[in-house]
Amino acid sequence: MHNTAFAALGLNWRYLAFEVHPDNLRAAIAGAKAMQFAGLNLTVPHKLLAFGMVDALDESAKTWGAVNTIRFEGRNAGGAWLPLRQFGVPSRRLRDGQTQLAKPPEGGTPNEIRAHGFNTDAEAIVTALREDLKVELHGAKVLLLGAGGAGRTAALRLASENVAELFLVNRTQSKADAVAGEIKKQFPFVSVTVGYPKTEVDLIVNATSLGLKPGDASPLDEKQFSLRQARAVYDMIYNPPETALLKAAKAAGCKTANGLGMLLHQGARAFEIWTGKPAPLDVMRRALEQSIYGH
Ligand code: ATR
């Protein structure tokens, strides 16, 4: 989605994937900094580790305790930190008749470069829920499955939207207890319960990884909670496009959506952080659908 978006905006940028062992994460970030990358995205298990490895944290990263996006910034003569794109590109003639980039305002190479950490996941959750399911989160009753990295961020972000009640279910209950404890501390007005609800809910969100592999069971124990008691179901998994949970939810008459919107919106926000330009959302969505679903 990023490469298609760069092309759509005429930017001579590339988005590349690197597999990095967690032991080498610090060295990888330092390497990207030395090579003057515009930025990085990080995924499991690096989001929590990177939190302690960047030089500055944006509010979004501080609030959610994880970094999924880094922007490299240089210090200008006046002492201000600016994205590296605002400094000079290496003075190398472009071949193939490519257009030379407009002269950047700062010019030259900064003496000092820092890694600035952001989190674009938390915002993407609520954007996708609103866009794809049209749910009103304020005052909603929500059952959240999963209390790993994604589950914790979703729980805190939903609490910050003033949902009325949050039910947390996780295979390892102690992790759900820990997240419930954090919510009680930070959002005392949200009623939080570990375990399945006894009443109807407006929304179920799956933040477990159950459903990623073919043949995976549904993360919802229907003996404990019937899908007929839920209005909408969101599965953060986008591949396969329809998990066992979503299939059962559709059959039970729930409104459903998979995690493609979340993937899109966390990427779109990262794109804007790096480039300083509005993300071409439609182009990015089409690129995602094409590459993941092949149509
Ligand atoms: P992520 O960053 O994607 O959330 P994670 O932190 O590893 O990744 O979390 C994975 C989530 O899926 C956890 O809630 C995990 O439950 P545990 O905390 O008990 O490990 C859940 N999960 C993974 N495999 C599962 C399975 N087979 N059954 C039920 N839950 C599972």
mmCIF file with all atom_site columns, N, CA, C and O in Angstrom, residues 74-76 87 109-113:
data_model
loop_
_atom_site.group_PDB
_atom_site.id
_atom_site.type_symbol
_atom_site.label_atom_id
_atom_site.label_alt_id
_atom_site.label_comp_id
_atom_site.label_asym_id
_atom_site.label_entity_id
_atom_site.label_seq_id
_atom_site.pdbx_PDB_ins_code
_atom_site.Cartn_x
_atom_site.Cartn_y
_atom_site.Cartn_z
_atom_site.occupancy
_atom_site.B_iso_or_equiv
_atom_site.pdbx_formal_charge
_atom_site.auth_seq_id
_atom_site.auth_comp_id
_atom_site.auth_asym_id
_atom_site.auth_atom_id
_atom_site.pdbx_PDB_model_num
ATOM 1  N N  . GLY A 1 74  ? 16.294 15.260 11.792 1.00 0.00 ? 74  GLY A N  1
ATOM 2  C CA . GLY A 1 74  ? 17.602 15.890 11.957 1.00 0.00 ? 74  GLY A CA 1
ATOM 3  C C  . GLY A 1 74  ? 17.459 17.227 12.664 1.00 0.00 ? 74  GLY A C  1
ATOM 4  O O  . GLY A 1 74  ? 16.396 17.851 12.602 1.00 0.00 ? 74  GLY A O  1
ATOM 5  N N  . ARG A 1 75  ? 18.539 17.625 13.317 1.00 0.00 ? 75  ARG A N  1
ATOM 6  C CA . ARG A 1 75  ? 18.507 18.929 14.004 1.00 0.00 ? 75  ARG A CA 1
ATOM 7  C C  . ARG A 1 75  ? 19.063 19.993 13.054 1.00 0.00 ? 75  ARG A C  1
ATOM 8  O O  . ARG A 1 75  ? 20.151 19.824 12.507 1.00 0.00 ? 75  ARG A O  1
ATOM 9  N N  . ASN A 1 76  ? 18.306 21.041 12.833 1.00 0.00 ? 76  ASN A N  1
ATOM 10 C CA . ASN A 1 76  ? 18.780 22.094 11.924 1.00 0.00 ? 76  ASN A CA 1
ATOM 11 C C  . ASN A 1 76  ? 19.655 23.103 12.674 1.00 0.00 ? 76  ASN A C  1
ATOM 12 O O  . ASN A 1 76  ? 19.855 22.974 13.892 1.00 0.00 ? 76  ASN A O  1
ATOM 13 N N  . PHE A 1 87  ? 15.707 17.929 4.750  1.00 0.00 ? 87  PHE A N  1
ATOM 14 C CA . PHE A 1 87  ? 17.125 18.239 4.540  1.00 0.00 ? 87  PHE A CA 1
ATOM 15 C C  . PHE A 1 87  ? 17.498 17.824 3.118  1.00 0.00 ? 87  PHE A C  1
ATOM 16 O O  . PHE A 1 87  ? 16.686 17.254 2.404  1.00 0.00 ? 87  PHE A O  1
ATOM 17 N N  . THR A 1 109 ? 23.325 17.989 5.264  1.00 0.00 ? 109 THR A N  1
ATOM 18 C CA . THR A 1 109 ? 23.065 16.821 6.096  1.00 0.00 ? 109 THR A CA 1
ATOM 19 C C  . THR A 1 109 ? 23.072 17.258 7.552  1.00 0.00 ? 109 THR A C  1
ATOM 20 O O  . THR A 1 109 ? 23.983 17.962 7.973  1.00 0.00 ? 109 THR A O  1
ATOM 21 N N  . PRO A 1 110 ? 22.090 16.847 8.314  1.00 0.00 ? 110 PRO A N  1
ATOM 22 C CA . PRO A 1 110 ? 22.099 17.255 9.727  1.00 0.00 ? 110 PRO A CA 1
ATOM 23 C C  . PRO A 1 110 ? 23.236 16.577 10.488 1.00 0.00 ? 110 PRO A C  1
ATOM 24 O O  . PRO A 1 110 ? 23.627 15.462 10.158 1.00 0.00 ? 110 PRO A O  1
ATOM 25 N N  . ASN A 1 111 ? 23.769 17.268 11.492 1.00 0.00 ? 111 ASN A N  1
ATOM 26 C CA . ASN A 1 111 ? 24.849 16.677 12.301 1.00 0.00 ? 111 ASN A CA 1
ATOM 27 C C  . ASN A 1 111 ? 24.328 15.566 13.187 1.00 0.00 ? 111 ASN A C  1
ATOM 28 O O  . ASN A 1 111 ? 25.000 14.606 13.462 1.00 0.00 ? 111 ASN A O  1
ATOM 29 N N  . GLU A 1 112 ? 23.110 15.769 13.640 1.00 0.00 ? 112 GLU A N  1
ATOM 30 C CA . GLU A 1 112 ? 22.544 14.859 14.609 1.00 0.00 ? 112 GLU A CA 1
ATOM 31 C C  . GLU A 1 112 ? 21.204 14.352 14.094 1.00 0.00 ? 112 GLU A C  1
ATOM 32 O O  . GLU A 1 112 ? 20.421 15.124 13.559 1.00 0.00 ? 112 GLU A O  1
ATOM 33 N N  . ILE A 1 113 ? 20.976 13.052 14.247 1.00 0.00 ? 113 ILE A N  1
ATOM 34 C CA . ILE A 1 113 ? 19.699 12.475 13.808 1.00 0.00 ? 113 ILE A CA 1
ATOM 35 C C  . ILE A 1 113 ? 19.075 11.741 14.983 1.00 0.00 ? 113 ILE A C  1
ATOM 36 O O  . ILE A 1 113 ? 19.781 11.097 15.767 1.00 0.00 ? 113 ILE A O  1
#
